[in-house]
Amino acid sequence: MGPSRRRRPERSLADAGGPPDAFFSPGLRIAFLGVLLLLAAYTAVAPLLFEPGPTAELAGRFLPLVICCVLAIGLVVQTKRAEAARRSWSERERRFRTAVEAAHCGIWEWDLATDQVFMSDVTAAMLGWGGGGTAPGSEIIDRIAPEHRDKVRSALKNAAAYGAFDVAFAVPDASGRVAWLDARGQGVGRPGDRAYRRIIGVALDITEERTAQVRVQAAENRLRDAIENVSDAFVLWDARGRLIMSNRTFRDFFALDAALLAPGVTRDVVQRKAVDAVARSQPGPDGLTEVELRDGRWIQIAERRTSEGGLVMCAADITAIKRQDEARRRNEQALQGLVSSLEASQLELEDLARRYEAEKVNAEGANKAKSEFLANMSHELRTPLNAINGFSEIMVGEMFGPLGDPRYKGYAADILNSGQHLLALINDILDMSKIEAGKMNLNIEPVSLDEVVEGSVRLVRDRAEAAGLALRVDLPALPEVDADYRALKQVMLNLLSNALKFTPRGGRVAVEALREGGRVRVSVADNGIGISEEDLARLARPFEQAESQLVKTQQGSGLGLALTKSLVELHGGRLELSSEPNVGTTASFTLPVSGSAVPGLRPRITEAA
């Protein structure tokens, strides 16, 4: 909305309400008329009042002249007084305008009869006009924000009826900025036809005040929202003990109705109602008060005086802290009981330690005796076994001629097999004893897995063919591993022997290997009878077998897997078993790769059936 054409004022406030002109006042005009009438009457009756002569002539000629001179002198004096009064009034009006406009206060006059508004320069600037002057009232109304126009019209009607005008309204400009004005005025003169015709007043720019009020109100609303939503209870009383504000946490803690906590209610009334929610109270730290509510919660109350003599109360929920304290107390009691129990256990442990030391000495002695016994047994048993195995082998081969009856040859073969089995059992027992005693010495060197596997498979191939089993070897190009050749070959033979032993005719046994980072994994898999999950955990222990002694169908001491596991672990590897009954078993172990790999290796797959 652009500024309207500026109109200069046709009259000023001084013209409308200035001091009366003394020269043209009604009293002065009546005085002049009266003097003139007296002069005319005197001139007419003067010849009749005086006898003819010099005196009559003097009175008739000079007396009117004297009176006229006196009137002229009086007129000049009166004119000077009127001009002085006018200058004084104009000076006072100028000072008034200067003082008002210096205070950014605009002056206006609204002629309700003609709907014309006179504005000073400050008032015009407030309304977005080009300058002071006179403008139609409808254009002034159009400058006001639409939502405030009816309010201004209503204020004008009230001013016309009662004389007082007081209204605040917004005036937006073309850029969207809104200025707030506070216009106050008073009807001038007596109301004609029961209404004032003119209103004179001032206009104040209250934009900053309104902006400050909005900010203060927004800050107060934010503060109220924060207090209302804080987890602690809050209540504020004035110096006379009347409620100013509280939050919902306070109402929740003390089960108070919101209608009861109306601003102005006394503290005594609220406390009489709040005490019903309190189960007990006790002094807290730092002068605070701890209160247990009837619903089981605990709160900590702090009260402080304000600078105006009021009272602020805050209450924090310390239920979790109280529960922690109670739990800590119970834990301390339990800890005391545990300490007492530990002290008793300590005494018992000391007694057990003494017993353990004695048993350890006995066990070491027994272990030494066992080692000596096994060494002696090895020597004493191996000597006759070598003779038995050697002579039975000569007899089976009929090196010195036929034995006669063919049954003798079968008996000799049974003797040879039993002797070899017994010798292998003695060797396993001795190896196991060395491992348990930590006396097993390994010759760690780079070993070709290809050679170890091929050598082991070569030794059991005849047994596989005799049992009707397919033996398959699948080895990719693999680097050398750090291992003891004899121990690694024993591990392979044990795993292959177990696979062949527990796989029925027509089954398959496969040997595979692959590289896993810095290690090589070797696996022996079969599709034999399998092992239950319950038996897997115990098979790697010495003298444990998959078959019970009552249903045993295969020979064995139960040391094979235990010895295999121990040998693998001595190499820094790990033995893993997975099996499923009637599906098969897979035994695998890992070994570290040697520092140098054998060049020129090629994947190779060999099968034996």
Coordinates of C-alpha atoms in Angstrom, one line a residue:
M1 CA 0.0 0.0 0.0
G2 CA 1.9 3.1 -1.3
P3 CA 1.6 6.5 0.3
S4 CA -1.3 8.7 -0.8
R5 CA -1.0 12.1 -2.3
R6 CA 0.1 14.5 0.4
R7 CA -2.3 17.2 1.4
R8 CA -1.3 20.4 3.2
P9 CA -3.4 21.3 6.1
E10 CA -6.1 23.9 5.6
R11 CA -6.0 24.8 9.3
S12 CA -3.8 24.1 12.2
L13 CA -4.4 23.1 15.8
A14 CA -3.7 26.7 16.7
D15 CA -6.4 27.9 14.3
A16 CA -8.8 25.4 15.8
G17 CA -8.1 26.0 19.4
G18 CA -5.9 29.1 19.7
P19 CA -6.5 32.2 22.0
P20 CA -9.4 34.6 21.0
D21 CA -8.4 37.6 18.9
A22 CA -8.7 40.6 21.3
F23 CA -9.2 43.1 18.5
F24 CA -12.1 41.4 16.9
S25 CA -13.7 40.0 20.1
P26 CA -17.4 40.5 20.5
G27 CA -17.0 42.8 23.6
L28 CA -14.6 45.1 21.8
R29 CA -17.0 45.4 18.8
I30 CA -19.9 46.3 21.2
A31 CA -17.7 48.9 22.9
F32 CA -16.9 50.6 19.6
L33 CA -20.5 50.6 18.5
G34 CA -21.6 52.1 21.8
V35 CA -19.0 54.9 21.6
L36 CA -20.1 55.7 18.0
L37 CA -23.7 55.8 19.0
L38 CA -22.8 58.1 21.9
L39 CA -20.9 60.4 19.6
A40 CA -23.8 60.5 17.1
A41 CA -26.3 61.2 19.9
Y42 CA -24.0 63.8 21.4
T43 CA -23.6 65.5 18.0
A44 CA -27.4 65.6 17.6
V45 CA -28.2 66.9 21.1
A46 CA -25.1 69.1 21.7
P47 CA -26.7 72.3 20.3
L48 CA -29.7 71.7 22.6
L49 CA -27.5 71.2 25.7
F50 CA -25.4 74.3 25.5
E51 CA -26.4 77.9 24.9
P52 CA -25.1 79.5 21.8
G53 CA -21.7 80.9 22.3
P54 CA -18.0 80.0 22.4
T55 CA -18.6 77.2 25.0
A56 CA -21.2 75.5 22.9
E57 CA -19.1 75.8 19.8
L58 CA -16.1 74.4 21.7
A59 CA -18.1 71.5 23.1
G60 CA -19.7 70.7 19.8
R61 CA -16.4 70.7 17.8
F62 CA -13.6 69.5 20.0
L63 CA -15.2 67.1 22.4
P64 CA -15.9 64.4 19.7
L65 CA -12.4 64.8 18.5
V66 CA -11.0 64.2 21.9
I67 CA -13.1 61.1 22.3
C68 CA -12.0 59.8 18.9
C69 CA -8.4 60.3 19.9
V70 CA -8.9 58.4 23.1
L71 CA -10.6 55.6 21.2
A72 CA -7.7 55.5 18.7
I73 CA -5.2 55.3 21.5
G74 CA -7.2 52.5 23.1
L75 CA -7.5 50.7 19.8
V76 CA -3.7 50.8 19.3
V77 CA -3.0 49.5 22.8
Q78 CA -5.5 46.7 22.4
T79 CA -4.1 45.7 19.0
K80 CA -0.5 45.5 20.5
R81 CA -1.8 43.3 23.3
A82 CA -3.6 41.0 20.9
E83 CA -0.5 40.6 18.7
A84 CA 1.6 39.9 21.8
A85 CA -0.9 37.3 22.9
R86 CA -0.9 35.7 19.5
R87 CA 2.9 35.5 19.4
S88 CA 3.0 34.0 22.9
W89 CA 0.4 31.4 21.9
S90 CA 2.3 30.5 18.7
E91 CA 5.6 30.2 20.7
R92 CA 3.9 27.9 23.2
E93 CA 2.5 25.8 20.3
R94 CA 5.9 25.6 18.7
R95 CA 7.5 24.5 21.9
F96 CA 4.8 21.9 22.5
R97 CA 5.2 20.5 19.0
T98 CA 9.0 20.4 19.3
A99 CA 8.8 18.6 22.7
V100 CA 6.2 16.1 21.5
E101 CA 7.9 15.3 18.2
A102 CA 11.3 15.0 20.0
A103 CA 9.7 12.3 22.0
H104 CA 8.6 10.6 18.8
C105 CA 5.0 11.3 19.6
G106 CA 2.8 12.3 16.7
I107 CA -0.1 14.8 16.8
W108 CA -3.3 14.2 15.0
E109 CA -6.8 15.7 14.8
W110 CA -9.8 13.8 13.4
D111 CA -12.8 15.8 12.2
L112 CA -15.6 13.3 12.5
A113 CA -18.1 15.5 10.6
T114 CA -16.0 15.7 7.4
D115 CA -14.0 12.5 8.0
Q116 CA -10.7 14.5 7.5
V117 CA -7.6 13.7 9.6
F118 CA -4.9 16.3 10.2
M119 CA -1.4 14.7 10.9
S120 CA 1.9 16.0 12.0
D121 CA 5.0 14.9 10.3
V122 CA 5.8 12.3 12.9
T123 CA 2.3 10.9 12.7
A124 CA 2.5 10.7 9.0
A125 CA 5.8 8.9 9.1
M126 CA 4.3 6.3 11.5
L127 CA 1.5 5.7 9.1
G128 CA 3.8 5.4 6.1
W129 CA 2.7 8.8 4.6
G130 CA 5.0 11.1 2.7
G131 CA 4.6 13.9 5.2
G132 CA 2.3 15.8 7.5
G133 CA -1.0 17.2 6.2
T134 CA -4.7 16.4 5.9
A135 CA -6.0 13.1 4.5
P136 CA -9.4 11.3 4.4
G137 CA -10.2 9.1 7.3
S138 CA -11.0 6.2 5.0
E139 CA -7.4 6.2 3.7
I140 CA -6.1 6.2 7.2
I141 CA -8.3 3.2 8.0
D142 CA -6.9 1.4 4.8
R143 CA -3.4 1.8 6.1
I144 CA -4.3 -0.2 9.3
A145 CA -4.0 -4.0 9.4
P146 CA -7.3 -5.6 8.3
E147 CA -7.7 -7.4 11.6
H148 CA -7.5 -4.1 13.5
R149 CA -9.8 -1.9 11.4
D150 CA -13.0 -2.8 13.1
K151 CA -11.3 -2.1 16.5
V152 CA -10.3 1.4 15.3
R153 CA -13.8 2.1 13.9
S154 CA -15.3 1.0 17.3
A155 CA -12.9 3.3 19.2
L156 CA -14.0 6.3 17.0
K157 CA -17.7 5.6 17.7
N158 CA -16.9 5.5 21.4
A159 CA -14.9 8.7 21.2
A160 CA -17.8 10.4 19.4
A161 CA -20.2 9.4 22.1
Y162 CA -18.0 9.7 25.2
G163 CA -15.0 11.8 24.2
A164 CA -12.2 9.3 25.1
F165 CA -10.2 7.6 22.4
D166 CA -7.6 4.9 23.1
V167 CA -6.7 2.1 20.8
A168 CA -3.5 0.2 19.7
F169 CA -3.2 -1.2 16.2
A170 CA -0.7 -2.5 13.6
V171 CA 0.3 -0.8 10.4
P172 CA 2.1 -3.0 7.9
D173 CA 4.3 -1.5 5.1
A174 CA 5.0 -2.7 1.6
S175 CA 8.1 -4.7 2.8
G176 CA 6.0 -6.7 5.2
R177 CA 7.4 -4.9 8.3
V178 CA 4.7 -4.2 10.9
A179 CA 4.7 -1.1 13.1
W180 CA 2.5 -0.9 16.2
L181 CA 0.9 2.4 17.1
D182 CA -0.9 3.5 20.3
A183 CA -3.3 6.4 19.5
R184 CA -4.9 8.3 22.3
G185 CA -7.2 11.3 22.1
Q186 CA -10.0 13.3 23.5
G187 CA -13.1 14.9 22.0
V188 CA -12.9 18.7 21.7
G189 CA -15.6 21.1 22.8
R190 CA -19.2 20.1 23.7
P191 CA -20.8 17.3 21.7
G192 CA -23.2 18.5 19.1
D193 CA -26.3 16.5 18.4
R194 CA -25.2 14.2 21.3
A195 CA -21.8 13.5 19.7
Y196 CA -18.3 15.0 19.6
R197 CA -17.4 16.3 16.2
R198 CA -13.6 16.6 16.6
I199 CA -11.0 14.4 18.4
I200 CA -7.5 15.7 19.0
G201 CA -4.8 13.3 20.3
V202 CA -1.3 11.9 20.0
A203 CA 0.2 8.7 18.5
L204 CA 3.0 6.7 19.9
D205 CA 5.2 4.1 18.1
I206 CA 5.1 1.1 20.4
T207 CA 6.7 -1.4 18.0
E208 CA 9.7 -2.0 20.2
E209 CA 7.6 -2.2 23.3
R210 CA 5.3 -4.8 21.6
T211 CA 8.3 -6.7 20.3
A212 CA 9.8 -6.7 23.8
Q213 CA 6.5 -7.9 25.2
V214 CA 6.3 -10.7 22.6
R215 CA 9.8 -11.8 23.5
V216 CA 9.1 -11.6 27.2
Q217 CA 5.9 -13.5 26.7
A218 CA 7.7 -16.1 24.6
A219 CA 10.5 -16.4 27.2
E220 CA 7.9 -16.8 29.9
N221 CA 6.1 -19.4 27.9
R222 CA 9.3 -21.3 27.4
L223 CA 10.1 -21.1 31.0
R224 CA 6.7 -22.3 32.0
D225 CA 6.9 -25.2 29.5
A226 CA 10.3 -26.1 30.9
I227 CA 9.1 -26.0 34.5
E228 CA 5.9 -27.9 33.5
N229 CA 7.9 -30.7 31.7
V230 CA 10.9 -31.0 34.1
S231 CA 11.1 -34.3 35.9
D232 CA 11.4 -32.6 39.3
A233 CA 8.4 -31.1 41.2
F234 CA 8.3 -27.3 41.3
V235 CA 6.1 -24.9 43.2
L236 CA 6.5 -21.2 43.9
W237 CA 4.8 -19.2 46.6
D238 CA 4.8 -15.4 47.1
A239 CA 5.7 -13.6 50.3
R240 CA 2.1 -13.9 51.6
G241 CA 2.1 -17.7 51.1
R242 CA -0.1 -17.6 48.0
L243 CA 0.5 -19.9 45.0
I244 CA 2.1 -18.4 41.9
M245 CA 2.8 -21.5 39.8
S246 CA 3.4 -25.2 40.0
N247 CA 4.0 -28.1 37.6
R248 CA 2.4 -31.4 36.9
T249 CA 5.2 -33.4 38.6
F250 CA 4.2 -31.6 41.8
R251 CA 0.6 -32.6 41.3
D252 CA 1.6 -36.1 40.5
F253 CA 3.8 -36.6 43.5
F254 CA 1.2 -35.4 46.0
A255 CA -2.0 -36.6 44.1
L256 CA -3.4 -33.1 43.9
D257 CA -6.2 -31.9 41.6
A258 CA -5.3 -29.3 39.1
A259 CA -8.4 -27.3 40.1
L260 CA -7.0 -27.0 43.6
L261 CA -3.7 -25.5 42.5
A262 CA -5.2 -22.3 41.0
P263 CA -2.9 -19.2 41.3
G264 CA -3.6 -17.4 44.6
V265 CA -4.6 -20.4 46.7
T266 CA -2.8 -20.4 50.1
R267 CA 0.0 -22.7 51.0
D268 CA -1.9 -24.1 54.1
V269 CA -4.8 -25.3 51.9
V270 CA -2.4 -27.1 49.6
Q271 CA -0.3 -28.6 52.4
R272 CA -3.4 -30.0 54.2
K273 CA -4.3 -31.9 51.0
A274 CA -0.7 -32.9 50.1
V275 CA 0.0 -34.5 53.5
D276 CA -2.5 -37.3 52.6
A277 CA 0.0 -38.6 50.0
V278 CA 2.9 -38.8 52.5
A279 CA 3.7 -42.0 54.3
R280 CA 6.7 -40.8 56.3
S281 CA 9.5 -38.2 56.2
Q282 CA 13.0 -38.0 57.5
P283 CA 15.9 -35.5 57.5
G284 CA 18.2 -35.8 54.5
P285 CA 21.7 -34.6 53.7
D286 CA 22.6 -30.8 53.5
G287 CA 19.4 -29.8 55.2
L288 CA 17.1 -31.5 52.7
T289 CA 14.0 -33.5 53.6
E290 CA 13.4 -37.1 52.3
V291 CA 9.8 -38.1 52.0
E292 CA 8.3 -41.6 51.3
L293 CA 5.0 -41.4 49.4
R294 CA 2.2 -43.8 50.0
D295 CA 2.7 -45.3 46.5
G296 CA 6.2 -46.4 47.4
R297 CA 8.2 -43.6 45.8
W298 CA 10.8 -41.5 47.6
I299 CA 11.4 -37.8 46.9
Q300 CA 13.9 -35.3 48.2
I301 CA 12.5 -31.9 49.0
A302 CA 14.6 -28.6 48.9
E303 CA 13.1 -25.2 50.0
R304 CA 14.7 -21.8 49.4
R305 CA 13.5 -18.2 50.0
T306 CA 13.4 -15.8 47.1
S307 CA 14.7 -12.3 47.1
E308 CA 11.1 -11.0 47.5
G309 CA 10.4 -13.2 50.5
G310 CA 8.6 -15.9 48.6
L311 CA 9.3 -19.6 48.8
V312 CA 10.5 -22.0 46.1
M313 CA 10.1 -25.8 46.6
C314 CA 11.7 -28.4 44.4
A315 CA 11.3 -32.2 44.8
A316 CA 13.4 -34.8 43.0
D317 CA 12.4 -38.5 42.6
I318 CA 15.1 -40.5 44.4
T319 CA 13.3 -43.8 44.3
A320 CA 16.1 -45.4 42.2
I321 CA 18.7 -44.1 44.6
K322 CA 16.9 -45.4 47.6
R323 CA 16.5 -48.8 45.9
Q324 CA 20.2 -48.8 45.1
D325 CA 20.9 -48.0 48.7
E326 CA 18.7 -50.8 49.8
A327 CA 20.3 -53.2 47.3
R328 CA 23.7 -52.0 48.4
R329 CA 22.8 -52.7 52.0
R330 CA 21.6 -56.2 51.2
N331 CA 24.7 -56.7 49.1
E332 CA 26.9 -55.6 52.0
Q333 CA 25.1 -58.1 54.3
A334 CA 25.6 -60.8 51.6
L335 CA 29.2 -59.8 51.2
Q336 CA 29.8 -60.1 54.9
G337 CA 28.3 -63.5 54.8
L338 CA 30.4 -64.4 51.8
V339 CA 33.6 -63.1 53.5
S340 CA 32.8 -65.3 56.5
S341 CA 32.2 -68.2 54.2
L342 CA 35.5 -67.4 52.3
E343 CA 37.4 -67.3 55.5
A344 CA 36.0 -70.7 56.4
S345 CA 36.8 -71.9 52.9
Q346 CA 40.3 -70.5 53.2
L347 CA 40.9 -72.6 56.2
E348 CA 39.5 -75.6 54.3
L349 CA 41.6 -74.8 51.3
E350 CA 44.7 -74.6 53.3
D351 CA 43.9 -78.0 54.7
L352 CA 43.2 -79.3 51.2
A353 CA 46.5 -77.7 49.9
R354 CA 48.4 -79.6 52.6
R355 CA 46.6 -82.8 51.6
Y356 CA 47.2 -82.0 47.9
E357 CA 50.9 -81.5 48.5
A358 CA 51.1 -84.8 50.2
E359 CA 49.1 -86.5 47.4
K360 CA 51.2 -84.7 44.8
V361 CA 54.3 -86.2 46.3
N362 CA 52.7 -89.6 46.3
A363 CA 51.5 -89.1 42.7
E364 CA 54.9 -88.1 41.5
G365 CA 56.3 -91.2 43.2
A366 CA 53.7 -93.3 41.6
N367 CA 54.3 -91.7 38.2
K368 CA 58.0 -92.3 38.5
A369 CA 57.3 -95.9 39.5
K370 CA 55.0 -96.2 36.5
S371 CA 57.6 -94.8 34.1
E372 CA 60.2 -97.2 35.5
F373 CA 57.7 -100.1 35.2
L374 CA 56.8 -99.2 31.6
A375 CA 60.5 -98.9 30.7
N376 CA 61.2 -102.3 32.3
M377 CA 58.1 -103.8 30.8
S378 CA 59.1 -102.4 27.4
H379 CA 62.5 -104.1 27.7
E380 CA 61.1 -107.3 29.2
L381 CA 58.2 -107.7 26.7
R382 CA 59.9 -106.5 23.6
T383 CA 62.7 -109.1 23.8
P384 CA 60.4 -112.2 23.8
L385 CA 58.0 -110.5 21.4
N386 CA 60.8 -110.0 18.9
A387 CA 61.7 -113.7 19.1
I388 CA 58.0 -114.7 18.9
N389 CA 57.4 -112.4 15.9
G390 CA 60.6 -113.4 14.2
F391 CA 60.2 -117.1 14.5
S392 CA 56.4 -117.0 13.6
E393 CA 57.3 -115.0 10.5
I394 CA 59.8 -117.7 9.5
M395 CA 57.2 -120.4 10.0
V396 CA 54.6 -118.5 8.1
G397 CA 57.1 -118.1 5.2
E398 CA 58.1 -121.8 5.5
M399 CA 61.7 -120.6 5.2
F400 CA 63.1 -124.0 6.1
G401 CA 60.5 -126.2 4.4
P402 CA 56.8 -127.1 4.7
L403 CA 55.3 -127.4 8.2
G404 CA 53.3 -130.4 7.2
D405 CA 49.7 -129.9 8.2
P406 CA 48.3 -126.5 6.7
R407 CA 46.8 -125.7 10.0
Y408 CA 50.2 -125.2 11.4
K409 CA 50.8 -122.3 9.0
G410 CA 47.5 -120.7 10.0
Y411 CA 48.4 -121.0 13.6
A412 CA 51.8 -119.4 13.0
A413 CA 50.1 -116.5 11.1
D414 CA 47.8 -115.9 14.1
I415 CA 50.8 -115.9 16.4
L416 CA 52.5 -113.3 14.2
N417 CA 49.5 -111.0 14.0
S418 CA 48.9 -111.2 17.7
G419 CA 52.6 -110.5 18.4
Q420 CA 52.7 -107.5 16.1
H421 CA 49.4 -106.2 17.7
L422 CA 50.9 -106.6 21.1
L423 CA 54.1 -104.8 20.1
A424 CA 52.1 -101.9 18.6
L425 CA 50.1 -101.7 21.8
I426 CA 53.3 -101.5 23.9
N427 CA 54.7 -98.8 21.6
D428 CA 51.5 -96.7 21.9
I429 CA 51.5 -97.1 25.7
L430 CA 55.2 -96.0 25.9
D431 CA 54.5 -93.0 23.5
M432 CA 51.5 -92.0 25.6
S433 CA 53.6 -92.2 28.8
K434 CA 56.3 -90.0 27.3
I435 CA 53.8 -87.4 26.2
E436 CA 52.1 -87.3 29.6
A437 CA 55.5 -87.0 31.3
G438 CA 56.6 -84.2 28.9
K439 CA 59.5 -86.3 27.6
M440 CA 58.3 -86.8 24.0
N441 CA 61.0 -85.3 21.8
L442 CA 60.0 -84.3 18.2
N443 CA 62.4 -83.6 15.4
I444 CA 60.6 -80.6 13.8
E445 CA 61.7 -80.1 10.2
P446 CA 60.1 -79.2 6.8
V447 CA 58.0 -82.2 5.8
S448 CA 56.2 -82.9 2.5
L449 CA 52.6 -83.8 3.3
D450 CA 52.4 -85.5 -0.1
E451 CA 55.1 -88.0 0.9
V452 CA 53.6 -88.6 4.3
V453 CA 50.1 -89.2 2.9
E454 CA 51.4 -91.4 0.0
G455 CA 53.5 -93.5 2.4
S456 CA 50.6 -93.9 4.9
V457 CA 48.2 -94.8 2.1
R458 CA 50.7 -97.3 0.7
L459 CA 50.8 -99.2 4.0
V460 CA 47.0 -99.5 4.4
R461 CA 46.1 -100.0 0.7
D462 CA 46.2 -103.8 1.0
R463 CA 43.9 -103.7 4.0
A464 CA 41.5 -101.4 2.2
E465 CA 41.4 -103.7 -0.8
A466 CA 40.9 -106.8 1.4
A467 CA 38.0 -105.1 3.2
G468 CA 36.4 -104.1 -0.1
L469 CA 36.8 -100.3 0.5
A470 CA 37.5 -97.5 -2.0
L471 CA 40.4 -95.4 -0.8
R472 CA 40.7 -92.0 -2.5
V473 CA 43.4 -89.3 -2.1
D474 CA 42.8 -85.8 -3.2
L475 CA 45.8 -83.5 -2.6
P476 CA 46.3 -80.1 -4.3
A477 CA 49.7 -78.4 -4.6
L478 CA 50.6 -77.8 -0.9
P479 CA 53.6 -76.2 0.8
E480 CA 55.8 -78.1 3.2
V481 CA 54.8 -78.1 6.9
D482 CA 56.9 -77.9 10.1
A483 CA 56.5 -81.4 11.7
D484 CA 58.1 -84.6 12.9
Y485 CA 58.0 -87.0 10.0
R486 CA 57.6 -90.2 12.1
A487 CA 54.9 -88.6 14.4
L488 CA 53.0 -87.1 11.4
K489 CA 53.1 -90.5 9.7
Q490 CA 51.8 -92.2 12.9
V491 CA 48.9 -89.6 13.0
M492 CA 48.0 -90.4 9.4
L493 CA 48.2 -94.2 10.0
N494 CA 46.0 -94.0 13.1
L495 CA 43.3 -91.9 11.3
L496 CA 43.4 -94.2 8.2
S497 CA 43.3 -97.3 10.4
N498 CA 40.2 -96.1 12.3
A499 CA 38.4 -95.1 9.0
L500 CA 39.1 -98.6 7.5
K501 CA 38.2 -100.4 10.7
F502 CA 34.7 -98.8 11.1
T503 CA 33.7 -98.6 7.5
P504 CA 31.7 -101.6 6.2
R505 CA 32.5 -103.4 2.9
G506 CA 31.6 -101.3 -0.2
G507 CA 32.3 -98.0 1.7
R508 CA 34.6 -95.1 0.8
V509 CA 37.5 -93.5 2.6
A510 CA 38.9 -90.1 1.3
V511 CA 42.0 -88.2 2.2
E512 CA 41.9 -84.5 1.4
A513 CA 44.0 -81.4 2.2
L514 CA 43.7 -77.6 1.7
R515 CA 45.5 -74.5 2.8
E516 CA 44.0 -72.1 5.3
G517 CA 46.2 -69.0 5.6
G518 CA 49.4 -70.0 7.3
R519 CA 48.2 -73.5 8.0
V520 CA 47.3 -76.7 6.1
R521 CA 44.2 -78.8 7.0
V522 CA 44.3 -82.6 6.4
S523 CA 41.0 -84.5 6.5
V524 CA 40.2 -88.3 6.5
A525 CA 36.5 -88.9 5.8
D526 CA 34.6 -92.1 5.6
N527 CA 30.9 -93.2 5.2
G528 CA 31.1 -95.8 7.9
I529 CA 29.0 -96.5 11.0
G530 CA 29.6 -93.0 12.4
I531 CA 29.7 -91.9 16.0
S532 CA 27.0 -90.4 18.2
E533 CA 27.4 -86.9 19.6
E534 CA 27.6 -88.2 23.1
D535 CA 30.6 -90.5 22.3
L536 CA 32.6 -87.8 20.3
A537 CA 33.5 -85.9 23.4
R538 CA 35.2 -88.9 25.1
L539 CA 36.9 -90.6 22.2
A540 CA 40.1 -88.5 22.4
R541 CA 40.7 -89.7 25.9
P542 CA 43.1 -92.6 26.5
F543 CA 41.5 -96.1 26.4
E544 CA 38.2 -94.8 25.2
Q545 CA 36.5 -96.7 22.3
A546 CA 33.4 -96.1 20.2
E547 CA 32.2 -99.7 20.8
S548 CA 31.5 -101.1 24.3
Q549 CA 33.4 -104.1 25.4
L550 CA 30.2 -106.2 25.3
V551 CA 29.5 -105.5 21.5
K552 CA 33.1 -104.9 20.4
T553 CA 33.7 -106.1 16.8
Q554 CA 37.1 -104.5 16.2
Q555 CA 40.5 -104.9 18.0
G556 CA 42.0 -101.8 19.6
S557 CA 43.4 -100.4 22.8
G558 CA 41.6 -97.1 22.6
L559 CA 44.9 -95.2 22.6
G560 CA 44.9 -94.4 18.8
L561 CA 42.8 -91.1 18.9
A562 CA 44.2 -90.0 22.2
L563 CA 47.8 -90.4 20.9
T564 CA 46.9 -88.8 17.6
K565 CA 45.3 -85.8 19.4
S566 CA 48.4 -85.4 21.7
L567 CA 50.8 -85.6 18.7
V568 CA 48.9 -83.0 16.8
E569 CA 48.8 -80.6 19.7
L570 CA 52.5 -81.1 20.2
H571 CA 52.9 -79.6 16.7
G572 CA 50.8 -76.6 17.6
G573 CA 47.8 -78.0 15.7
R574 CA 44.3 -79.1 16.6
L575 CA 42.4 -82.3 16.0
E576 CA 38.7 -81.9 15.1
L577 CA 36.1 -84.7 14.9
S578 CA 32.6 -84.6 13.2
S579 CA 30.4 -87.5 12.8
E580 CA 26.8 -88.7 12.4
P581 CA 25.6 -92.2 13.0
N582 CA 25.1 -94.3 9.8
V583 CA 26.4 -91.4 7.7
G584 CA 30.1 -91.3 8.4
T585 CA 33.0 -89.6 10.3
T586 CA 35.5 -86.9 9.3
A587 CA 38.7 -86.4 11.3
S588 CA 40.8 -83.4 10.4
F589 CA 43.9 -81.7 11.9
T590 CA 45.9 -78.5 11.1
L591 CA 49.7 -78.0 10.9
P592 CA 51.7 -74.8 10.4
V593 CA 53.1 -74.1 7.0
S594 CA 56.9 -74.2 6.8
G595 CA 58.9 -71.1 6.0
S596 CA 59.6 -72.4 2.4
A597 CA 57.3 -74.2 0.0
V598 CA 58.4 -77.0 -2.3
P599 CA 58.4 -75.6 -5.9
G600 CA 56.8 -77.4 -8.8
L601 CA 54.1 -79.2 -6.9
R602 CA 51.0 -80.2 -8.9
P603 CA 47.6 -81.3 -7.7
R604 CA 47.3 -85.1 -7.8
I605 CA 44.4 -87.5 -7.2
T606 CA 45.0 -91.2 -6.7
E607 CA 42.5 -93.8 -5.9
A608 CA 42.7 -97.4 -4.7
A609 CA 39.8 -99.8 -4.6

